[in-house]
Amino acid sequence: MLYEYIIFFALAFIVAFSSTPIAKKIAFRVGAVDVPKDARRMHKKPVARLGGLAIFTGFIVSLLFGLLSTYLNMKGIMPTRQLLGMLIGAFIIVGIGIVDDIKQLGPKLKLVFQIIAALSVVFISDIRIVNITNPFAEGGTTQFNDFVSYPLTILWIVGVTNAINLIDGLDGLAAGISSISYLSLFFVSLITGDAGSAIITVMLAGATLGFLPYNFNPAKIFMGDTGATFLGFTLAVISIQGMLKSYAALSIAVPLLVLGLPLFDTISTIFRRALNRKPIMQPDRGHLHHKLIDMGYSQKQTVLVMYSLSGALGLSAIVLADKGFVSAIILVITVAAFVIGGARYMLEMDDVEIPEKYSPKEEFVSPVVNEIKDLKKQ
């Protein structure tokens, strides 16, 4: 089965990588261009922002191949209600994202369509968050009734959708963290025996990584709302499906770890804007990546630090699914110590003084060179 995952990953990667230049050309033709107008933006010149269309194309082509393989009596993807609901919601998210990348819609209108997409998942796929891990409850979980379950599911999907969008502030940041999250959920799905989620996540990882070379600093194209909201939406839906299928005993713990960094940034943003009495949907320059930039880190350094943090959390989620809570906690503490330590001294990499004993005492001149110089003087 491993080679089939490789095929789905490679197909999504190749299609996304090949279609990104096409998406860039389309973006400039339709006016989907990000022009730097304020200090919040890190780029200095206009950049196309329809790269999410390439990610979506890579995923859809790989998905269609998987569905076709099933009908050709090969191992592929079975069409299910869960897949249908996610696809309908994804088309809604991508559609409104394309319009927003061209016309710049208001946040309230986008929120309405995100809720519609979330409702399509809940009612077409018939999935929702029905319990969470609670070590103090009988059986280790707390069950939710419908009055709590439905709103909580909608809130989760819309929240994660916007969480990825909020961290899309530096070149390669959202694409890289989403890729790490997809791969983490892929390995968790393998451990728990959820083959359906494993195939979908490996496709999404391939499509996102196919786009990343064009998006890493200095970015040639942005994913825009089309890409950021699509990645967030699919991460939210897949995490719920995983909770319902194979790692119900871990409930919300695994997706909270996998999506820990964007969720932390989103929650802190909401509290910050509320305390400052500013609209929650109003953009600002107070995100975690902005803080690291203000501390003196370059864009690449900031992105790598956040990749490391996201990777540590994703690895912890994998260990949690395989080995349990204690092993995951030990791993988090150990890796976090190294990540924080490395980040602390990253700024000093270029300023480290070379000890005097390693400095050259005198200039070395080859005797042959001296003989040539003497001959020239004669």
Tab-separated table of C-alpha atoms in Angstrom:
chain	number	residue	atom	x	y	z
A	1	MET	CA	0.000	0.000	0.000
A	2	LEU	CA	2.957	2.340	0.588
A	3	TYR	CA	3.719	2.731	-3.125
A	4	GLU	CA	0.107	3.846	-3.704
A	5	TYR	CA	0.524	6.661	-1.196
A	6	ILE	CA	3.713	7.653	-3.017
A	7	ILE	CA	1.847	7.731	-6.347
A	8	PHE	CA	-0.948	9.942	-4.975
A	9	PHE	CA	1.597	12.246	-3.310
A	10	ALA	CA	3.772	12.498	-6.428
A	11	LEU	CA	0.829	13.151	-8.750
A	12	ALA	CA	-0.515	15.964	-6.551
A	13	PHE	CA	2.999	17.425	-6.197
A	14	ILE	CA	3.742	17.385	-9.935
A	15	VAL	CA	0.375	18.877	-10.940
A	16	ALA	CA	0.580	21.652	-8.318
A	17	PHE	CA	4.211	22.416	-9.172
A	18	SER	CA	3.466	22.536	-12.909
A	19	SER	CA	0.269	24.584	-12.615
A	20	THR	CA	1.622	27.261	-10.259
A	21	PRO	CA	3.242	29.296	-13.103
A	22	ILE	CA	-0.092	29.090	-14.958
A	23	ALA	CA	-1.913	30.343	-11.843
A	24	LYS	CA	0.536	33.263	-11.661
A	25	LYS	CA	-0.200	34.266	-15.254
A	26	ILE	CA	-3.953	34.018	-14.633
A	27	ALA	CA	-3.619	36.120	-11.451
A	28	PHE	CA	-2.014	39.044	-13.271
A	29	ARG	CA	-4.614	38.867	-16.038
A	30	VAL	CA	-7.617	38.955	-13.676
A	31	GLY	CA	-6.102	41.418	-11.208
A	32	ALA	CA	-5.487	39.025	-8.312
A	33	VAL	CA	-2.364	40.906	-7.243
A	34	ASP	CA	-1.188	41.864	-3.738
A	35	VAL	CA	0.166	45.406	-3.823
A	36	PRO	CA	2.061	46.378	-0.621
A	37	LYS	CA	0.174	49.315	0.907
A	38	ASP	CA	1.011	49.178	4.614
A	39	ALA	CA	3.718	48.157	7.103
A	40	ARG	CA	1.918	44.900	7.887
A	41	ARG	CA	3.011	43.462	4.539
A	42	MET	CA	6.539	42.114	4.276
A	43	HIS	CA	6.948	42.244	0.490
A	44	LYS	CA	8.016	45.372	-1.376
A	45	LYS	CA	6.613	44.791	-4.873
A	46	PRO	CA	3.308	43.500	-6.329
A	47	VAL	CA	2.944	39.703	-6.110
A	48	ALA	CA	0.308	37.432	-7.678
A	49	ARG	CA	-1.982	35.876	-5.063
A	50	LEU	CA	-3.889	33.072	-6.776
A	51	GLY	CA	-1.463	30.269	-5.931
A	52	GLY	CA	-4.138	28.415	-3.985
A	53	LEU	CA	-5.719	27.538	-7.314
A	54	ALA	CA	-2.638	25.425	-8.152
A	55	ILE	CA	-2.841	23.639	-4.770
A	56	PHE	CA	-6.526	22.910	-5.321
A	57	THR	CA	-5.848	21.676	-8.873
A	58	GLY	CA	-3.114	19.309	-7.671
A	59	PHE	CA	-5.445	17.855	-5.040
A	60	ILE	CA	-8.437	17.462	-7.395
A	61	VAL	CA	-6.414	15.776	-10.161
A	62	SER	CA	-4.898	13.312	-7.691
A	63	LEU	CA	-8.337	12.713	-6.152
A	64	LEU	CA	-9.918	12.040	-9.563
A	65	PHE	CA	-7.139	9.583	-10.327
A	66	GLY	CA	-7.872	7.819	-7.031
A	67	LEU	CA	-11.601	7.618	-7.786
A	68	LEU	CA	-10.927	6.403	-11.337
A	69	SER	CA	-8.560	3.746	-10.016
A	70	THR	CA	-11.364	2.352	-7.874
A	71	TYR	CA	-13.629	1.900	-10.894
A	72	LEU	CA	-10.770	0.230	-12.797
A	73	ASN	CA	-10.542	-2.433	-10.068
A	74	MET	CA	-7.381	-0.883	-8.644
A	75	LYS	CA	-6.836	0.278	-5.087
A	76	GLY	CA	-7.983	3.878	-4.865
A	77	ILE	CA	-10.575	6.001	-3.082
A	78	MET	CA	-14.150	4.984	-2.413
A	79	PRO	CA	-16.719	7.765	-2.955
A	80	THR	CA	-18.488	8.347	0.367
A	81	ARG	CA	-20.805	10.882	1.963
A	82	GLN	CA	-17.899	12.219	3.984
A	83	LEU	CA	-15.847	12.840	0.849
A	84	LEU	CA	-18.815	14.431	-0.939
A	85	GLY	CA	-19.506	16.836	1.927
A	86	MET	CA	-15.859	17.884	2.132
A	87	LEU	CA	-15.662	18.430	-1.642
A	88	ILE	CA	-18.811	20.555	-1.781
A	89	GLY	CA	-17.538	22.641	1.124
A	90	ALA	CA	-14.095	22.916	-0.505
A	91	PHE	CA	-15.576	24.166	-3.797
A	92	ILE	CA	-17.512	26.825	-1.864
A	93	ILE	CA	-14.362	27.879	0.006
A	94	VAL	CA	-12.210	27.973	-3.128
A	95	GLY	CA	-14.900	29.790	-5.136
A	96	ILE	CA	-15.290	32.612	-2.616
A	97	GLY	CA	-11.505	32.654	-2.170
A	98	ILE	CA	-10.939	33.292	-5.876
A	99	VAL	CA	-13.461	36.140	-5.849
A	100	ASP	CA	-11.819	37.606	-2.733
A	101	ASP	CA	-8.328	37.424	-4.250
A	102	ILE	CA	-9.613	39.456	-7.204
A	103	LYS	CA	-12.154	41.824	-5.612
A	104	GLN	CA	-11.160	41.922	-1.890
A	105	LEU	CA	-14.472	41.047	-0.224
A	106	GLY	CA	-15.421	42.096	3.285
A	107	PRO	CA	-14.722	39.722	6.204
A	108	LYS	CA	-18.402	39.354	7.136
A	109	LEU	CA	-19.381	38.147	3.670
A	110	LYS	CA	-16.524	35.653	3.637
A	111	LEU	CA	-17.582	34.421	7.067
A	112	VAL	CA	-21.102	33.721	5.769
A	113	PHE	CA	-19.757	31.501	2.987
A	114	GLN	CA	-17.397	29.743	5.392
A	115	ILE	CA	-20.361	28.901	7.621
A	116	ILE	CA	-22.279	27.603	4.582
A	117	ALA	CA	-19.293	25.403	3.687
A	118	ALA	CA	-19.137	24.119	7.263
A	119	LEU	CA	-22.867	23.364	7.248
A	120	SER	CA	-22.475	21.388	4.024
A	121	VAL	CA	-19.926	19.168	5.765
A	122	VAL	CA	-22.050	18.703	8.867
A	123	PHE	CA	-25.293	17.839	7.073
A	124	ILE	CA	-24.080	16.140	3.877
A	125	SER	CA	-21.234	14.177	5.481
A	126	ASP	CA	-23.173	13.749	8.735
A	127	ILE	CA	-20.077	14.333	10.858
A	128	ARG	CA	-19.654	16.441	13.955
A	129	ILE	CA	-17.660	16.603	17.175
A	130	VAL	CA	-19.543	14.347	19.568
A	131	ASN	CA	-17.018	14.031	22.420
A	132	ILE	CA	-13.724	15.278	23.780
A	133	THR	CA	-11.099	13.663	25.970
A	134	ASN	CA	-11.803	14.212	29.668
A	135	PRO	CA	-9.719	12.133	32.107
A	136	PHE	CA	-12.045	13.155	34.963
A	137	ALA	CA	-15.187	11.804	33.283
A	138	GLU	CA	-16.402	8.236	33.378
A	139	GLY	CA	-14.990	6.431	30.351
A	140	GLY	CA	-12.400	9.150	29.765
A	141	THR	CA	-14.549	11.277	27.441
A	142	THR	CA	-17.307	13.853	27.682
A	143	GLN	CA	-20.271	13.338	25.331
A	144	PHE	CA	-22.031	16.336	23.731
A	145	ASN	CA	-25.708	16.628	22.938
A	146	ASP	CA	-26.876	18.041	19.589
A	147	PHE	CA	-27.282	21.583	20.953
A	148	VAL	CA	-23.563	21.670	21.725
A	149	SER	CA	-22.227	19.319	19.050
A	150	TYR	CA	-23.483	21.168	15.959
A	151	PRO	CA	-22.370	24.697	16.945
A	152	LEU	CA	-19.022	23.358	18.226
A	153	THR	CA	-18.364	21.607	14.912
A	154	ILE	CA	-19.212	24.731	12.893
A	155	LEU	CA	-16.991	26.812	15.196
A	156	TRP	CA	-14.099	24.355	14.800
A	157	ILE	CA	-14.281	24.299	10.993
A	158	VAL	CA	-14.618	28.073	10.633
A	159	GLY	CA	-11.985	28.696	13.318
A	160	VAL	CA	-9.319	26.444	11.772
A	161	THR	CA	-10.140	27.779	8.290
A	162	ASN	CA	-9.319	31.294	9.480
A	163	ALA	CA	-6.398	30.181	11.661
A	164	ILE	CA	-4.365	29.147	8.602
A	165	ASN	CA	-5.390	32.367	6.868
A	166	LEU	CA	-4.157	34.438	9.816
A	167	ILE	CA	-0.654	32.950	9.805
A	168	ASP	CA	-0.314	33.490	6.055
A	169	GLY	CA	1.804	36.587	6.649
A	170	LEU	CA	5.298	35.495	5.578
A	171	ASP	CA	6.623	33.780	2.477
A	172	GLY	CA	6.126	30.024	2.766
A	173	LEU	CA	4.753	30.110	6.320
A	174	ALA	CA	1.167	28.908	5.845
A	175	ALA	CA	2.108	26.437	3.099
A	176	GLY	CA	4.926	24.923	5.179
A	177	ILE	CA	2.947	24.642	8.408
A	178	SER	CA	-0.039	23.170	6.539
A	179	SER	CA	2.262	20.607	4.892
A	180	ILE	CA	3.645	19.621	8.297
A	181	SER	CA	0.089	19.322	9.643
A	182	TYR	CA	-1.044	17.160	6.713
A	183	LEU	CA	1.948	14.841	7.056
A	184	SER	CA	1.377	14.578	10.813
A	185	LEU	CA	-2.264	13.603	10.268
A	186	PHE	CA	-1.119	11.185	7.541
A	187	PHE	CA	1.158	9.294	9.931
A	188	VAL	CA	-1.493	9.351	12.673
A	189	SER	CA	-3.972	7.887	10.160
A	190	LEU	CA	-1.505	5.145	9.272
A	191	ILE	CA	-0.969	4.296	12.943
A	192	THR	CA	-4.687	4.163	13.653
A	193	GLY	CA	-5.570	2.273	10.452
A	194	ASP	CA	-7.634	5.069	8.862
A	195	ALA	CA	-6.680	4.463	5.201
A	196	GLY	CA	-9.229	6.927	3.799
A	197	SER	CA	-7.898	9.908	5.757
A	198	ALA	CA	-4.319	8.807	5.024
A	199	ILE	CA	-4.902	8.993	1.257
A	200	ILE	CA	-6.591	12.403	1.416
A	201	THR	CA	-3.912	13.915	3.650
A	202	VAL	CA	-1.040	12.604	1.527
A	203	MET	CA	-2.674	14.143	-1.557
A	204	LEU	CA	-3.071	17.493	0.181
A	205	ALA	CA	0.512	17.351	1.460
A	206	GLY	CA	1.785	16.660	-2.050
A	207	ALA	CA	-0.208	19.520	-3.586
A	208	THR	CA	0.899	22.001	-0.912
A	209	LEU	CA	4.571	20.993	-1.118
A	210	GLY	CA	4.368	21.288	-4.921
A	211	PHE	CA	3.404	24.939	-4.482
A	212	LEU	CA	5.925	25.712	-1.719
A	213	PRO	CA	9.066	26.138	-3.912
A	214	TYR	CA	7.413	29.146	-5.582
A	215	ASN	CA	6.166	30.537	-2.278
A	216	PHE	CA	9.320	30.309	-0.163
A	217	ASN	CA	11.202	33.550	0.437
A	218	PRO	CA	11.453	35.505	-1.803
A	219	ALA	CA	7.965	34.468	-2.928
A	220	LYS	CA	7.127	34.505	-6.619
A	221	ILE	CA	3.434	33.976	-5.871
A	222	PHE	CA	1.131	33.975	-2.821
A	223	MET	CA	-1.544	31.360	-2.142
A	224	GLY	CA	-4.062	34.089	-1.303
A	225	ASP	CA	-7.361	33.453	0.451
A	226	THR	CA	-8.027	30.764	-2.166
A	227	GLY	CA	-5.208	28.643	-0.789
A	228	ALA	CA	-5.129	29.618	2.889
A	229	THR	CA	-8.834	29.023	3.524
A	230	PHE	CA	-8.810	25.793	1.465
A	231	LEU	CA	-5.910	24.415	3.519
A	232	GLY	CA	-7.533	25.438	6.804
A	233	PHE	CA	-10.920	24.043	5.793
A	234	THR	CA	-9.553	20.643	4.770
A	235	LEU	CA	-7.394	20.385	7.899
A	236	ALA	CA	-10.458	21.097	10.052
A	237	VAL	CA	-12.665	18.550	8.299
A	238	ILE	CA	-10.053	15.779	8.198
A	239	SER	CA	-9.269	16.239	11.889
A	240	ILE	CA	-12.953	15.777	12.756
A	241	GLN	CA	-13.205	12.686	10.568
A	242	GLY	CA	-10.171	11.245	12.332
A	243	MET	CA	-11.740	11.907	15.720
A	244	LEU	CA	-14.845	9.982	14.678
A	245	LYS	CA	-13.018	7.064	13.098
A	246	SER	CA	-9.891	5.720	14.691
A	247	TYR	CA	-8.502	7.839	17.500
A	248	ALA	CA	-11.727	8.569	19.367
A	249	ALA	CA	-10.000	7.716	22.634
A	250	LEU	CA	-7.650	10.645	22.034
A	251	SER	CA	-10.530	12.783	20.816
A	252	ILE	CA	-9.514	16.404	20.319
A	253	ALA	CA	-5.955	15.984	21.634
A	254	VAL	CA	-4.333	14.937	18.343
A	255	PRO	CA	-5.754	17.720	16.130
A	256	LEU	CA	-5.071	20.295	18.863
A	257	LEU	CA	-1.395	19.312	18.803
A	258	VAL	CA	-1.194	19.147	15.009
A	259	LEU	CA	-2.824	22.580	14.642
A	260	GLY	CA	-1.400	23.978	17.872
A	261	LEU	CA	0.641	26.823	16.369
A	262	PRO	CA	-2.043	28.419	14.137
A	263	LEU	CA	-4.685	27.922	16.840
A	264	PHE	CA	-2.477	29.598	19.463
A	265	ASP	CA	-1.874	32.534	17.125
A	266	THR	CA	-5.598	32.850	16.388
A	267	ILE	CA	-6.684	32.736	20.034
A	268	SER	CA	-4.014	35.232	21.097
A	269	THR	CA	-5.069	37.512	18.225
A	270	ILE	CA	-8.697	37.460	19.350
A	271	PHE	CA	-7.756	38.289	22.952
A	272	ARG	CA	-5.296	40.994	21.877
A	273	ARG	CA	-7.808	42.775	19.682
A	274	ALA	CA	-10.555	42.438	22.294
A	275	LEU	CA	-8.318	43.917	25.024
A	276	ASN	CA	-7.343	46.785	22.725
A	277	ARG	CA	-11.014	47.294	21.859
A	278	LYS	CA	-10.395	46.760	18.160
A	279	PRO	CA	-12.598	44.777	15.763
A	280	ILE	CA	-11.656	41.093	15.834
A	281	MET	CA	-11.605	40.954	12.027
A	282	GLN	CA	-9.395	44.025	11.653
A	283	PRO	CA	-5.877	43.111	10.435
A	284	ASP	CA	-2.900	44.146	12.577
A	285	ARG	CA	0.817	43.545	12.968
A	286	GLY	CA	0.734	41.629	16.231
A	287	HIS	CA	0.907	38.028	15.080
A	288	LEU	CA	3.591	35.649	16.323
A	289	HIS	CA	5.567	35.908	13.094
A	290	HIS	CA	5.486	39.714	13.306
A	291	LYS	CA	6.847	39.525	16.862
A	292	LEU	CA	9.772	37.393	15.704
A	293	ILE	CA	10.487	39.804	12.842
A	294	ASP	CA	10.482	42.728	15.310
A	295	MET	CA	12.970	40.830	17.501
A	296	GLY	CA	15.433	40.895	14.616
A	297	TYR	CA	14.832	37.578	12.878
A	298	SER	CA	14.816	37.583	9.086
A	299	GLN	CA	11.822	36.223	7.167
A	300	LYS	CA	13.601	32.939	6.502
A	301	GLN	CA	14.704	32.576	10.134
A	302	THR	CA	11.200	33.320	11.400
A	303	VAL	CA	9.650	30.778	9.052
A	304	LEU	CA	12.197	28.111	10.021
A	305	VAL	CA	11.595	28.716	13.749
A	306	MET	CA	7.851	28.318	13.244
A	307	TYR	CA	8.394	25.240	11.070
A	308	SER	CA	10.406	23.732	13.923
A	309	LEU	CA	7.689	24.482	16.480
A	310	SER	CA	4.971	23.087	14.221
A	311	GLY	CA	7.068	20.015	13.462
A	312	ALA	CA	7.628	19.392	17.176
A	313	LEU	CA	3.899	19.562	17.850
A	314	GLY	CA	3.128	17.321	14.872
A	315	LEU	CA	5.707	14.772	15.997
A	316	SER	CA	4.172	14.850	19.468
A	317	ALA	CA	0.750	14.113	17.982
A	318	ILE	CA	2.178	11.091	16.156
A	319	VAL	CA	3.820	9.818	19.355
A	320	LEU	CA	0.581	10.476	21.255
A	321	ALA	CA	-1.383	8.325	18.812
A	322	ASP	CA	1.213	5.542	18.964
A	323	LYS	CA	2.727	5.598	22.471
A	324	GLY	CA	0.348	7.598	24.665
A	325	PHE	CA	0.262	10.834	26.654
A	326	VAL	CA	3.387	10.394	28.775
A	327	SER	CA	5.705	9.782	25.821
A	328	ALA	CA	4.168	12.725	23.954
A	329	ILE	CA	4.689	15.073	26.915
A	330	ILE	CA	8.323	14.002	27.305
A	331	LEU	CA	8.878	14.565	23.589
A	332	VAL	CA	7.276	18.029	23.676
A	333	ILE	CA	9.488	19.152	26.575
A	334	THR	CA	12.661	17.731	25.032
A	335	VAL	CA	12.139	19.101	21.526
A	336	ALA	CA	10.866	22.466	22.788
A	337	ALA	CA	14.060	22.950	24.788
A	338	PHE	CA	16.203	22.477	21.683
A	339	VAL	CA	13.951	24.614	19.459
A	340	ILE	CA	13.912	27.493	21.944
A	341	GLY	CA	17.644	27.188	22.535
A	342	GLY	CA	18.403	27.126	18.824
A	343	ALA	CA	16.099	30.074	18.123
A	344	ARG	CA	17.709	32.076	20.907
A	345	TYR	CA	21.181	31.848	19.372
A	346	MET	CA	20.063	31.979	15.735
A	347	LEU	CA	20.414	35.761	15.684
A	348	GLU	CA	24.014	35.472	16.862
A	349	MET	CA	25.110	33.117	14.073
A	350	ASP	CA	26.620	35.918	11.988
A	351	ASP	CA	28.091	37.751	14.968
A	352	VAL	CA	30.137	34.954	16.521
A	353	GLU	CA	33.773	36.026	16.898
A	354	ILE	CA	36.395	33.589	15.652
A	355	PRO	CA	38.840	32.758	18.477
A	356	GLU	CA	42.301	34.239	17.940
A	357	LYS	CA	43.951	30.812	17.781
A	358	TYR	CA	41.897	30.017	14.641
A	359	SER	CA	42.750	33.326	12.935
A	360	PRO	CA	45.623	33.291	10.380
A	361	LYS	CA	48.811	34.744	11.938
A	362	GLU	CA	50.375	35.860	8.705
A	363	GLU	CA	49.611	35.796	5.040
A	364	PHE	CA	50.872	32.659	3.328
A	365	VAL	CA	52.554	33.289	-0.012
A	366	SER	CA	53.630	30.470	-2.279
A	367	PRO	CA	57.397	30.408	-3.116
A	368	VAL	CA	56.478	29.808	-6.750
A	369	VAL	CA	54.490	33.044	-6.813
A	370	ASN	CA	57.498	34.925	-5.362
A	371	GLU	CA	59.826	33.517	-8.077
A	372	ILE	CA	57.392	34.667	-10.819
A	373	LYS	CA	57.277	38.156	-9.319
A	374	ASP	CA	61.103	38.330	-9.232
A	375	LEU	CA	61.346	37.283	-12.903
A	376	LYS	CA	58.864	40.014	-13.867
A	377	LYS	CA	60.971	42.659	-12.062
A	378	GLN	CA	64.057	41.585	-14.064
